[in-house]
Amino acid sequence: MDEVVRYSFRLRPGRTAESVLLAEWHRCRYLWNEAVNQHKAGNKPTFGKLSKLLTKARSCSAWLREGSQVVQQQTLRTYAQALGHSFTVKGRGRPKFKPRKTTQVSLEYTCRGFSIKDGRLVLAKGVRIPVVWSRELPSEPTSVRVTQDSLGGWHASFVVRRTFEPAATAVDGIGIDWGVSVTATSTDPAFDLPYLGHRKRCAAELAREQRKMARRRVKRGPQSRGYKRAARTAAKLHKKAARQTHHDSLVWAKSVVDNHELIAVEDFKPTFLAKSTMARKAADAAIGAAKRELIERGVRAGRRVVLVQPAYTSMTCSSCFARAKQQLALGERTFRCHRCGFTADRDRNAARVILAVAERGHTRVDDVRQSDHLPRADGSDAV
C-alpha cells in the first residue's frame, strides 16, 4: 500500500542563502497581507484573481521580480485554500495579517521550484543549501516546505510517496484513560505511558538561565547580548524536553496500534489544566500531543478508534456498571464499588469502563446504562 507523508530534515544554510530565504519570505508575507486586504475590501479573492494580480504586480515591481514566482504563487494558493476552509470547516477563522516580528518563516516550493543535486537542496534563483540527511527519501519529492523555527534553525519538509506494509491482524482491544501522574493508563499495564518528566530533569539548568535573564534584563532599550544568550539557552532546554516527550509518545502510540484492533480513547480536553496547579506537569506530559498521535496512527493503520466521553468514567464500576453516589476526590486513587465490592486502581478502572463502552458500540457511559447490555459482575452481559 502507498501513502503520502512528509520527511523532515535539518538545513545548514550559509549567511548568503539565509538572507535570500528571508528576503523571499518578506515578499511572500507581503503578498499574503495584500490578499487579506483584498478580502477585507470585499473583492472575494479567488486563486485565479490573485494570480492575475500577482502577474500585474510583478510587471510593475522589480522587488517582486527578484523573487521566485513559484513560491509566490504557492503562497497565494495556500491563502485561497485557507480562505475556503474558513467557510466550510467548523472552527476555522479567516486568514489573518502576518506581522513581521512574530510570524515564522514558511516557504512552499513545488517540483518546478527546487531540485536535489549532490546532496544539496537547490531552490529557485540558484539558492543551494546543505541538507542533514538523517534517512533516505523513499521516492522523488513532489514539493518541499522550508521553515525556520523559533530558535533560528532551518528545516526542509519533503512530500513523498512511500510503500508500507499493512498492520498485522490483531484481535485485542485496549482502553486508554489520560492522567497527569501517569500520562496514559490502559487496561493492560504493559501499555501504560508513564510520566517521565523530561522538563523536570532540566529544571535546575533552566532556573539558572532564567536567573541570568532576570539579572541582565533592562527595562528600556534593546537587551544585551548576555540576556539574549541566556534566553536562547533557556529556549533550547524547553525544546529539548518537548522533543523527548514527543519521541516517547511516538514510540508508545506505535506499540499500542501494532498490538490492538480496537482502541478506545478517552476524549479528554486538557486545556483546563492550564489554569490549575498541575499546569506545569500537564504541559510537560503533553497529553494532547500523545492523544493526537495515537488517533492518527490508529486511523492510518486501519484500526477501529473510538473516542469515549470522559463523563462518569471514573465514577462507574467496570464490573457491574454501577455508578458511585458521589464524585471521587483527586486524592482517592482506589475505586471501590458499593454494589458488587469490586476494587481496582481508579485510572485502571476508568480505562476498563472506556473499553467496555466502545465494545458495545457507544461513546458515552450513559448510553450503555440506558441500553439492555449492562455487564454483570462476572464480565457477561445482562439480557
mmCIF file of C-alpha atoms in Angstrom:
data_model
loop_
_atom_site.group_PDB
_atom_site.id
_atom_site.type_symbol
_atom_site.label_atom_id
_atom_site.label_comp_id
_atom_site.label_asym_id
_atom_site.label_seq_id
_atom_site.Cartn_x
_atom_site.Cartn_y
_atom_site.Cartn_z
ATOM 1 C CA MET A 1 0.000 0.000 0.000
ATOM 2 C CA ASP A 2 1.099 3.564 -0.741
ATOM 3 C CA GLU A 3 0.734 6.673 1.358
ATOM 4 C CA VAL A 4 1.777 10.309 1.047
ATOM 5 C CA VAL A 5 3.858 11.521 4.001
ATOM 6 C CA ARG A 6 6.355 14.227 4.911
ATOM 7 C CA TYR A 7 10.034 13.621 5.593
ATOM 8 C CA SER A 8 11.705 16.430 7.557
ATOM 9 C CA PHE A 9 15.419 17.239 7.636
ATOM 10 C CA ARG A 10 17.588 19.971 9.088
ATOM 11 C CA LEU A 11 19.179 22.565 6.819
ATOM 12 C CA ARG A 12 22.522 24.321 7.190
ATOM 13 C CA PRO A 13 22.224 27.500 5.069
ATOM 14 C CA GLY A 14 25.088 29.963 4.912
ATOM 15 C CA ARG A 15 24.684 33.674 5.501
ATOM 16 C CA THR A 16 24.023 34.416 1.839
ATOM 17 C CA ALA A 17 21.435 31.664 1.480
ATOM 18 C CA GLU A 18 19.761 32.676 4.732
ATOM 19 C CA SER A 19 19.489 36.308 3.643
ATOM 20 C CA VAL A 20 17.951 35.186 0.323
ATOM 21 C CA LEU A 21 15.413 32.990 2.123
ATOM 22 C CA LEU A 22 14.430 35.793 4.489
ATOM 23 C CA ALA A 23 14.041 38.225 1.585
ATOM 24 C CA GLU A 24 11.868 35.654 -0.205
ATOM 25 C CA TRP A 25 9.764 35.276 2.919
ATOM 26 C CA HIS A 26 9.176 39.030 3.178
ATOM 27 C CA ARG A 27 7.880 39.049 -0.408
ATOM 28 C CA CYS A 28 5.520 36.145 0.307
ATOM 29 C CA ARG A 29 4.366 37.759 3.543
ATOM 30 C CA TYR A 30 3.644 40.979 1.622
ATOM 31 C CA LEU A 31 1.527 39.065 -0.919
ATOM 32 C CA TRP A 32 -0.355 37.274 1.862
ATOM 33 C CA ASN A 33 -1.175 40.549 3.592
ATOM 34 C CA GLU A 34 -2.305 42.082 0.295
ATOM 35 C CA ALA A 35 -4.647 39.121 -0.194
ATOM 36 C CA VAL A 36 -6.054 39.718 3.317
ATOM 37 C CA ASN A 37 -6.679 43.350 2.390
ATOM 38 C CA GLN A 38 -8.424 42.239 -0.820
ATOM 39 C CA HIS A 39 -10.818 40.102 1.218
ATOM 40 C CA LYS A 40 -11.486 42.877 3.732
ATOM 41 C CA ALA A 41 -12.268 45.225 0.827
ATOM 42 C CA GLY A 42 -14.958 42.794 -0.360
ATOM 43 C CA ASN A 43 -13.256 41.743 -3.618
ATOM 44 C CA LYS A 44 -13.703 37.975 -2.978
ATOM 45 C CA PRO A 45 -10.117 36.966 -3.813
ATOM 46 C CA THR A 46 -10.031 33.570 -5.506
ATOM 47 C CA PHE A 47 -6.775 31.974 -6.585
ATOM 48 C CA GLY A 48 -7.418 32.926 -10.194
ATOM 49 C CA LYS A 49 -7.950 36.590 -9.334
ATOM 50 C CA LEU A 50 -4.916 36.633 -7.062
ATOM 51 C CA SER A 51 -2.738 35.076 -9.790
ATOM 52 C CA LYS A 52 -3.720 37.832 -12.229
ATOM 53 C CA LEU A 53 -2.941 40.468 -9.618
ATOM 54 C CA LEU A 54 0.432 38.813 -8.977
ATOM 55 C CA THR A 55 1.315 38.887 -12.681
ATOM 56 C CA LYS A 56 0.431 42.578 -12.847
ATOM 57 C CA ALA A 57 2.347 43.374 -9.658
ATOM 58 C CA ARG A 58 5.490 41.548 -10.846
ATOM 59 C CA SER A 59 5.465 43.520 -14.076
ATOM 60 C CA CYS A 60 5.434 46.777 -12.095
ATOM 61 C CA SER A 61 7.717 45.866 -9.169
ATOM 62 C CA ALA A 62 11.386 44.920 -9.594
ATOM 63 C CA TRP A 63 11.417 43.874 -5.924
ATOM 64 C CA LEU A 64 8.836 41.133 -6.559
ATOM 65 C CA ARG A 65 10.583 40.028 -9.766
ATOM 66 C CA GLU A 66 13.739 39.345 -7.768
ATOM 67 C CA GLY A 67 11.913 36.501 -6.034
ATOM 68 C CA SER A 68 10.664 33.167 -7.324
ATOM 69 C CA GLN A 69 7.257 33.189 -8.974
ATOM 70 C CA VAL A 70 6.748 29.548 -7.924
ATOM 71 C CA VAL A 71 6.863 30.230 -4.188
ATOM 72 C CA GLN A 72 4.803 33.426 -4.583
ATOM 73 C CA GLN A 73 2.046 31.592 -6.427
ATOM 74 C CA GLN A 74 2.137 28.849 -3.815
ATOM 75 C CA THR A 75 1.640 31.461 -1.082
ATOM 76 C CA LEU A 76 -1.488 32.743 -2.826
ATOM 77 C CA ARG A 77 -2.747 29.189 -3.366
ATOM 78 C CA THR A 78 -2.310 28.471 0.344
ATOM 79 C CA TYR A 79 -4.203 31.662 1.176
ATOM 80 C CA ALA A 80 -7.076 30.709 -1.144
ATOM 81 C CA GLN A 81 -7.297 27.260 0.468
ATOM 82 C CA ALA A 82 -7.267 28.760 3.969
ATOM 83 C CA LEU A 83 -9.996 31.209 2.991
ATOM 84 C CA GLY A 84 -12.126 28.406 1.541
ATOM 85 C CA HIS A 85 -11.680 26.263 4.657
ATOM 86 C CA SER A 86 -12.781 29.161 6.847
ATOM 87 C CA PHE A 87 -16.240 28.880 5.245
ATOM 88 C CA THR A 88 -16.518 25.081 5.224
ATOM 89 C CA VAL A 89 -14.544 23.786 8.234
ATOM 90 C CA LYS A 90 -16.007 24.392 11.667
ATOM 91 C CA GLY A 91 -13.758 26.420 13.955
ATOM 92 C CA ARG A 92 -11.543 27.815 11.174
ATOM 93 C CA GLY A 93 -11.223 31.589 11.158
ATOM 94 C CA ARG A 94 -10.448 33.912 8.279
ATOM 95 C CA PRO A 95 -6.767 34.232 7.265
ATOM 96 C CA LYS A 96 -5.140 36.979 9.305
ATOM 97 C CA PHE A 97 -2.485 39.588 8.740
ATOM 98 C CA LYS A 98 1.081 38.259 9.230
ATOM 99 C CA PRO A 99 3.251 40.695 11.214
ATOM 100 C CA ARG A 100 6.972 40.746 10.536
ATOM 101 C CA LYS A 101 8.222 40.205 14.098
ATOM 102 C CA THR A 102 6.010 37.345 15.256
ATOM 103 C CA THR A 103 5.371 35.245 12.129
ATOM 104 C CA GLN A 104 7.717 32.328 11.495
ATOM 105 C CA VAL A 105 9.196 31.759 8.043
ATOM 106 C CA SER A 106 7.427 29.205 5.835
ATOM 107 C CA LEU A 107 8.137 28.853 2.094
ATOM 108 C CA GLU A 108 6.430 26.273 -0.135
ATOM 109 C CA TYR A 109 8.127 25.101 -3.354
ATOM 110 C CA THR A 110 6.567 22.776 -5.921
ATOM 111 C CA CYS A 111 8.634 20.476 -8.136
ATOM 112 C CA ARG A 112 9.214 23.353 -10.602
ATOM 113 C CA GLY A 113 10.956 25.397 -7.936
ATOM 114 C CA PHE A 114 13.516 23.015 -6.410
ATOM 115 C CA SER A 115 15.798 20.080 -7.073
ATOM 116 C CA ILE A 116 18.301 17.910 -5.190
ATOM 117 C CA LYS A 117 21.856 17.871 -6.550
ATOM 118 C CA ASP A 118 24.960 16.435 -4.882
ATOM 119 C CA GLY A 119 23.141 16.119 -1.559
ATOM 120 C CA ARG A 120 22.109 19.777 -1.526
ATOM 121 C CA LEU A 121 18.710 21.395 -1.855
ATOM 122 C CA VAL A 122 18.725 23.746 -4.843
ATOM 123 C CA LEU A 123 15.881 26.258 -4.754
ATOM 124 C CA ALA A 124 14.693 28.686 -7.393
ATOM 125 C CA LYS A 125 17.077 31.584 -8.167
ATOM 126 C CA GLY A 126 20.053 29.251 -7.608
ATOM 127 C CA VAL A 127 19.980 29.012 -3.798
ATOM 128 C CA ARG A 128 21.984 25.952 -2.695
ATOM 129 C CA ILE A 129 21.544 24.710 0.887
ATOM 130 C CA PRO A 130 23.275 21.717 2.558
ATOM 131 C CA VAL A 131 20.851 19.161 4.000
ATOM 132 C CA VAL A 132 21.479 16.931 7.016
ATOM 133 C CA TRP A 133 20.244 13.646 5.527
ATOM 134 C CA SER A 134 19.228 11.525 8.512
ATOM 135 C CA ARG A 135 17.485 8.969 6.254
ATOM 136 C CA GLU A 136 16.886 8.303 2.582
ATOM 137 C CA LEU A 137 13.869 9.587 0.706
ATOM 138 C CA PRO A 138 11.642 6.689 -0.436
ATOM 139 C CA SER A 139 10.739 8.442 -3.716
ATOM 140 C CA GLU A 140 11.186 11.673 -5.625
ATOM 141 C CA PRO A 141 9.638 14.535 -3.618
ATOM 142 C CA THR A 142 6.791 16.464 -5.201
ATOM 143 C CA SER A 143 7.126 19.569 -3.039
ATOM 144 C CA VAL A 144 9.194 20.943 -0.173
ATOM 145 C CA ARG A 145 8.419 23.346 2.649
ATOM 146 C CA VAL A 146 11.312 25.372 4.054
ATOM 147 C CA THR A 147 10.702 26.687 7.573
ATOM 148 C CA GLN A 148 12.582 28.459 10.339
ATOM 149 C CA ASP A 149 11.776 27.638 13.962
ATOM 150 C CA SER A 150 11.711 29.990 16.931
ATOM 151 C CA LEU A 151 15.391 29.314 17.675
ATOM 152 C CA GLY A 152 16.534 30.248 14.176
ATOM 153 C CA GLY A 153 17.042 26.673 12.927
ATOM 154 C CA TRP A 154 16.085 25.856 9.342
ATOM 155 C CA HIS A 155 14.205 22.729 8.263
ATOM 156 C CA ALA A 156 13.003 21.197 4.995
ATOM 157 C CA SER A 157 9.884 19.031 4.828
ATOM 158 C CA PHE A 158 9.605 16.923 1.647
ATOM 159 C CA VAL A 159 6.307 15.445 0.447
ATOM 160 C CA VAL A 160 6.995 11.908 -0.777
ATOM 161 C CA ARG A 161 5.109 8.720 -1.532
ATOM 162 C CA ARG A 162 6.161 5.558 0.225
ATOM 163 C CA THR A 163 5.052 1.928 0.329
ATOM 164 C CA PHE A 164 4.203 0.419 3.690
ATOM 165 C CA GLU A 165 3.083 -2.957 4.900
ATOM 166 C CA PRO A 166 -0.437 -3.144 6.394
ATOM 167 C CA ALA A 167 -0.560 -3.510 10.152
ATOM 168 C CA ALA A 168 -0.629 -7.077 11.418
ATOM 169 C CA THR A 169 -4.001 -8.505 12.319
ATOM 170 C CA ALA A 170 -4.866 -8.090 15.992
ATOM 171 C CA VAL A 171 -7.904 -9.166 17.973
ATOM 172 C CA ASP A 172 -7.416 -7.463 21.321
ATOM 173 C CA GLY A 173 -8.928 -4.168 22.401
ATOM 174 C CA ILE A 174 -7.483 -1.564 24.739
ATOM 175 C CA GLY A 175 -8.905 1.334 26.725
ATOM 176 C CA ILE A 176 -6.887 4.489 27.369
ATOM 177 C CA ASP A 177 -7.508 6.845 30.307
ATOM 178 C CA TRP A 178 -5.478 10.077 30.462
ATOM 179 C CA GLY A 179 -3.915 11.439 33.617
ATOM 180 C CA VAL A 180 -1.070 13.558 34.960
ATOM 181 C CA SER A 181 0.913 11.373 37.362
ATOM 182 C CA VAL A 182 0.654 8.640 34.706
ATOM 183 C CA THR A 183 0.145 10.177 31.270
ATOM 184 C CA ALA A 184 -1.870 7.231 29.888
ATOM 185 C CA THR A 185 -3.300 4.328 31.889
ATOM 186 C CA SER A 186 -4.555 1.395 29.823
ATOM 187 C CA THR A 187 -6.436 -1.802 30.535
ATOM 188 C CA ASP A 188 -3.131 -3.652 30.036
ATOM 189 C CA PRO A 189 -0.379 -2.364 32.373
ATOM 190 C CA ALA A 190 2.240 -3.290 29.761
ATOM 191 C CA PHE A 191 0.999 -0.455 27.533
ATOM 192 C CA ASP A 192 0.911 2.349 30.096
ATOM 193 C CA LEU A 193 2.635 5.633 29.227
ATOM 194 C CA PRO A 194 4.369 6.823 32.420
ATOM 195 C CA TYR A 195 5.116 10.452 33.134
ATOM 196 C CA LEU A 196 8.867 10.724 32.572
ATOM 197 C CA GLY A 197 9.261 14.417 33.441
ATOM 198 C CA HIS A 198 11.870 15.482 30.876
ATOM 199 C CA ARG A 199 11.361 19.172 31.640
ATOM 200 C CA LYS A 200 11.612 18.471 35.369
ATOM 201 C CA ARG A 201 15.049 16.883 34.896
ATOM 202 C CA CYS A 202 16.424 20.054 33.299
ATOM 203 C CA ALA A 203 14.710 22.365 35.811
ATOM 204 C CA ALA A 204 17.990 23.287 37.537
ATOM 205 C CA GLU A 205 19.659 24.342 34.273
ATOM 206 C CA LEU A 206 16.529 26.178 33.199
ATOM 207 C CA ALA A 207 16.287 28.051 36.505
ATOM 208 C CA ARG A 208 19.931 29.108 36.216
ATOM 209 C CA GLU A 209 19.394 30.584 32.743
ATOM 210 C CA GLN A 210 16.191 32.299 33.851
ATOM 211 C CA ARG A 211 18.056 33.920 36.746
ATOM 212 C CA LYS A 212 20.622 35.197 34.258
ATOM 213 C CA MET A 213 17.801 36.647 32.161
ATOM 214 C CA ALA A 214 16.333 38.381 35.225
ATOM 215 C CA ARG A 215 19.697 39.904 36.207
ATOM 216 C CA ARG A 216 20.576 41.105 32.723
ATOM 217 C CA ARG A 217 17.185 42.366 31.658
ATOM 218 C CA VAL A 218 16.881 46.129 31.112
ATOM 219 C CA LYS A 219 13.557 47.940 31.360
ATOM 220 C CA ARG A 220 14.152 50.239 28.416
ATOM 221 C CA GLY A 221 16.066 49.948 25.206
ATOM 222 C CA PRO A 222 17.444 46.857 23.451
ATOM 223 C CA GLN A 223 18.515 43.872 25.524
ATOM 224 C CA SER A 224 22.189 42.980 25.966
ATOM 225 C CA ARG A 225 23.920 40.082 24.270
ATOM 226 C CA GLY A 226 24.165 38.283 27.604
ATOM 227 C CA TYR A 227 20.390 38.441 28.034
ATOM 228 C CA LYS A 228 19.775 37.161 24.502
ATOM 229 C CA ARG A 229 22.281 34.351 25.012
ATOM 230 C CA ALA A 230 20.584 33.251 28.267
ATOM 231 C CA ALA A 231 17.137 33.464 26.646
ATOM 232 C CA ARG A 232 18.307 31.324 23.737
ATOM 233 C CA THR A 233 19.760 28.682 26.075
ATOM 234 C CA ALA A 234 16.505 28.548 28.060
ATOM 235 C CA ALA A 235 14.519 28.131 24.846
ATOM 236 C CA LYS A 236 16.808 25.287 23.753
ATOM 237 C CA LEU A 237 16.197 23.477 27.054
ATOM 238 C CA HIS A 238 12.444 23.822 26.619
ATOM 239 C CA LYS A 239 12.591 22.486 23.064
ATOM 240 C CA LYS A 240 14.857 19.585 24.025
ATOM 241 C CA ALA A 241 12.394 18.438 26.701
ATOM 242 C CA ALA A 242 9.474 18.817 24.293
ATOM 243 C CA ARG A 243 11.230 16.714 21.661
ATOM 244 C CA GLN A 244 11.988 13.965 24.169
ATOM 245 C CA THR A 245 8.346 13.878 25.270
ATOM 246 C CA HIS A 246 7.196 13.785 21.644
ATOM 247 C CA HIS A 247 9.540 10.885 20.897
ATOM 248 C CA ASP A 248 8.178 8.892 23.846
ATOM 249 C CA SER A 249 4.631 9.496 22.565
ATOM 250 C CA LEU A 250 5.571 8.244 19.097
ATOM 251 C CA VAL A 251 7.090 5.012 20.404
ATOM 252 C CA TRP A 252 4.168 4.386 22.763
ATOM 253 C CA ALA A 253 1.488 5.071 20.134
ATOM 254 C CA LYS A 254 3.173 2.708 17.673
ATOM 255 C CA SER A 255 3.252 -0.147 20.211
ATOM 256 C CA VAL A 256 -0.433 0.348 21.072
ATOM 257 C CA VAL A 257 -1.560 0.451 17.428
ATOM 258 C CA ASP A 258 0.518 -2.563 16.389
ATOM 259 C CA ASN A 259 -0.985 -4.842 19.052
ATOM 260 C CA HIS A 260 -4.661 -3.869 19.244
ATOM 261 C CA GLU A 261 -7.550 -3.857 16.800
ATOM 262 C CA LEU A 262 -9.909 -1.737 18.917
ATOM 263 C CA ILE A 263 -8.518 1.397 20.557
ATOM 264 C CA ALA A 264 -10.909 3.152 22.937
ATOM 265 C CA VAL A 265 -9.571 6.589 23.834
ATOM 266 C CA GLU A 266 -10.916 8.973 26.427
ATOM 267 C CA ASP A 267 -11.905 12.169 24.596
ATOM 268 C CA PHE A 268 -10.080 14.252 27.169
ATOM 269 C CA LYS A 269 -9.667 18.034 26.714
ATOM 270 C CA PRO A 270 -6.544 19.043 28.704
ATOM 271 C CA THR A 271 -6.983 22.803 28.169
ATOM 272 C CA PHE A 272 -8.494 23.384 31.616
ATOM 273 C CA LEU A 273 -5.326 22.037 33.246
ATOM 274 C CA ALA A 274 -3.517 25.210 32.142
ATOM 275 C CA LYS A 275 -5.425 27.078 34.866
ATOM 276 C CA SER A 276 -4.823 24.521 37.612
ATOM 277 C CA THR A 277 -1.938 23.817 39.968
ATOM 278 C CA MET A 278 -0.940 20.907 37.703
ATOM 279 C CA ALA A 279 -0.364 23.170 34.694
ATOM 280 C CA ARG A 280 3.415 22.745 34.542
ATOM 281 C CA LYS A 281 3.297 18.970 34.927
ATOM 282 C CA ALA A 282 0.435 18.631 32.435
ATOM 283 C CA ALA A 283 2.308 20.727 29.865
ATOM 284 C CA ASP A 284 5.382 18.537 30.293
ATOM 285 C CA ALA A 285 3.292 15.379 29.838
ATOM 286 C CA ALA A 286 1.844 16.732 26.519
ATOM 287 C CA ILE A 287 -1.403 14.771 26.807
ATOM 288 C CA GLY A 288 -2.929 16.455 23.771
ATOM 289 C CA ALA A 289 0.030 15.588 21.531
ATOM 290 C CA ALA A 290 0.058 11.957 22.682
ATOM 291 C CA LYS A 291 -3.685 11.650 22.090
ATOM 292 C CA ARG A 292 -3.424 13.167 18.610
ATOM 293 C CA GLU A 293 -0.543 10.877 17.637
ATOM 294 C CA LEU A 294 -2.395 7.776 18.863
ATOM 295 C CA ILE A 295 -5.543 8.646 16.910
ATOM 296 C CA GLU A 296 -3.672 9.471 13.698
ATOM 297 C CA ARG A 297 -1.608 6.298 13.797
ATOM 298 C CA GLY A 298 -4.655 4.167 14.587
ATOM 299 C CA VAL A 299 -6.675 5.582 11.688
ATOM 300 C CA ARG A 300 -3.736 5.234 9.281
ATOM 301 C CA ALA A 301 -3.258 1.583 10.271
ATOM 302 C CA GLY A 302 -6.947 0.809 9.767
ATOM 303 C CA ARG A 303 -7.683 0.183 13.420
ATOM 304 C CA ARG A 304 -11.042 0.910 14.980
ATOM 305 C CA VAL A 305 -10.556 4.059 17.055
ATOM 306 C CA VAL A 306 -13.422 5.153 19.325
ATOM 307 C CA LEU A 307 -13.478 8.418 21.270
ATOM 308 C CA VAL A 308 -15.401 7.983 24.539
ATOM 309 C CA GLN A 309 -16.716 10.954 26.507
ATOM 310 C CA PRO A 310 -14.981 11.227 29.899
ATOM 311 C CA ALA A 311 -18.199 11.903 31.862
ATOM 312 C CA TYR A 312 -18.722 9.365 34.703
ATOM 313 C CA THR A 313 -15.865 7.075 33.592
ATOM 314 C CA SER A 314 -14.131 7.480 36.959
ATOM 315 C CA MET A 315 -17.386 7.035 38.921
ATOM 316 C CA THR A 316 -18.590 3.875 37.158
ATOM 317 C CA CYS A 317 -17.706 0.318 38.116
ATOM 318 C CA SER A 318 -16.138 -1.603 35.213
ATOM 319 C CA SER A 319 -17.512 -4.874 36.598
ATOM 320 C CA CYS A 320 -21.226 -4.103 37.074
ATOM 321 C CA PHE A 321 -21.505 -0.528 35.710
ATOM 322 C CA ALA A 322 -22.938 0.770 38.970
ATOM 323 C CA ARG A 323 -22.246 4.454 39.478
ATOM 324 C CA ALA A 324 -20.738 5.879 42.655
ATOM 325 C CA LYS A 325 -23.088 8.046 44.703
ATOM 326 C CA GLN A 326 -20.676 10.962 44.797
ATOM 327 C CA GLN A 327 -17.736 12.085 42.732
ATOM 328 C CA LEU A 328 -14.342 10.820 43.842
ATOM 329 C CA ALA A 329 -11.824 13.359 45.064
ATOM 330 C CA LEU A 330 -8.496 13.591 43.248
ATOM 331 C CA GLY A 331 -6.725 12.198 46.330
ATOM 332 C CA GLU A 332 -8.768 8.969 46.192
ATOM 333 C CA ARG A 333 -6.768 6.699 43.872
ATOM 334 C CA THR A 334 -8.648 3.461 44.607
ATOM 335 C CA PHE A 335 -12.133 2.745 43.249
ATOM 336 C CA ARG A 336 -14.463 0.631 45.412
ATOM 337 C CA CYS A 337 -17.872 -0.405 44.116
ATOM 338 C CA HIS A 338 -20.654 -0.176 46.705
ATOM 339 C CA ARG A 339 -22.748 -2.685 44.763
ATOM 340 C CA CYS A 340 -20.510 -5.642 43.845
ATOM 341 C CA GLY A 341 -17.480 -4.896 46.006
ATOM 342 C CA PHE A 342 -15.095 -4.608 43.025
ATOM 343 C CA THR A 343 -11.830 -2.825 43.902
ATOM 344 C CA ALA A 344 -9.229 -1.534 41.465
ATOM 345 C CA ASP A 345 -6.960 1.386 40.743
ATOM 346 C CA ARG A 346 -9.038 4.414 39.859
ATOM 347 C CA ASP A 347 -7.432 5.067 36.458
ATOM 348 C CA ARG A 348 -7.296 1.361 35.563
ATOM 349 C CA ASN A 349 -10.988 1.040 36.330
ATOM 350 C CA ALA A 350 -11.746 4.085 34.140
ATOM 351 C CA ALA A 351 -9.770 2.530 31.276
ATOM 352 C CA ARG A 352 -11.812 -0.668 31.564
ATOM 353 C CA VAL A 353 -15.033 1.360 31.527
ATOM 354 C CA ILE A 354 -13.896 3.202 28.392
ATOM 355 C CA LEU A 355 -13.127 -0.088 26.656
ATOM 356 C CA ALA A 356 -16.476 -1.593 27.693
ATOM 357 C CA VAL A 357 -18.347 1.428 26.293
ATOM 358 C CA ALA A 358 -16.510 1.200 22.961
ATOM 359 C CA GLU A 359 -17.000 -2.578 22.670
ATOM 360 C CA ARG A 360 -20.755 -2.094 22.938
ATOM 361 C CA GLY A 361 -20.803 0.466 20.139
ATOM 362 C CA HIS A 362 -21.359 3.569 22.275
ATOM 363 C CA THR A 363 -19.408 6.722 23.071
ATOM 364 C CA ARG A 364 -20.911 7.604 26.466
ATOM 365 C CA VAL A 365 -21.338 5.753 29.727
ATOM 366 C CA ASP A 366 -24.987 6.811 29.978
ATOM 367 C CA ASP A 367 -25.727 5.181 26.615
ATOM 368 C CA VAL A 368 -24.574 1.822 27.965
ATOM 369 C CA ARG A 369 -26.525 2.249 31.205
ATOM 370 C CA GLN A 370 -29.700 3.041 29.288
ATOM 371 C CA SER A 371 -29.295 0.040 26.983
ATOM 372 C CA ASP A 372 -30.063 -3.588 27.768
ATOM 373 C CA HIS A 373 -26.430 -4.739 27.613
ATOM 374 C CA LEU A 374 -25.039 -3.883 31.011
ATOM 375 C CA PRO A 375 -22.086 -6.037 32.100
ATOM 376 C CA ARG A 376 -22.539 -8.190 35.175
ATOM 377 C CA ALA A 377 -20.006 -8.709 37.932
ATOM 378 C CA ASP A 378 -18.746 -11.875 36.222
ATOM 379 C CA GLY A 379 -17.990 -9.923 32.994
ATOM 380 C CA SER A 380 -21.022 -11.233 30.987
ATOM 381 C CA ASP A 381 -23.745 -9.004 29.522
ATOM 382 C CA ALA A 382 -27.209 -8.665 31.014
ATOM 383 C CA VAL A 383 -30.084 -9.771 28.816
#
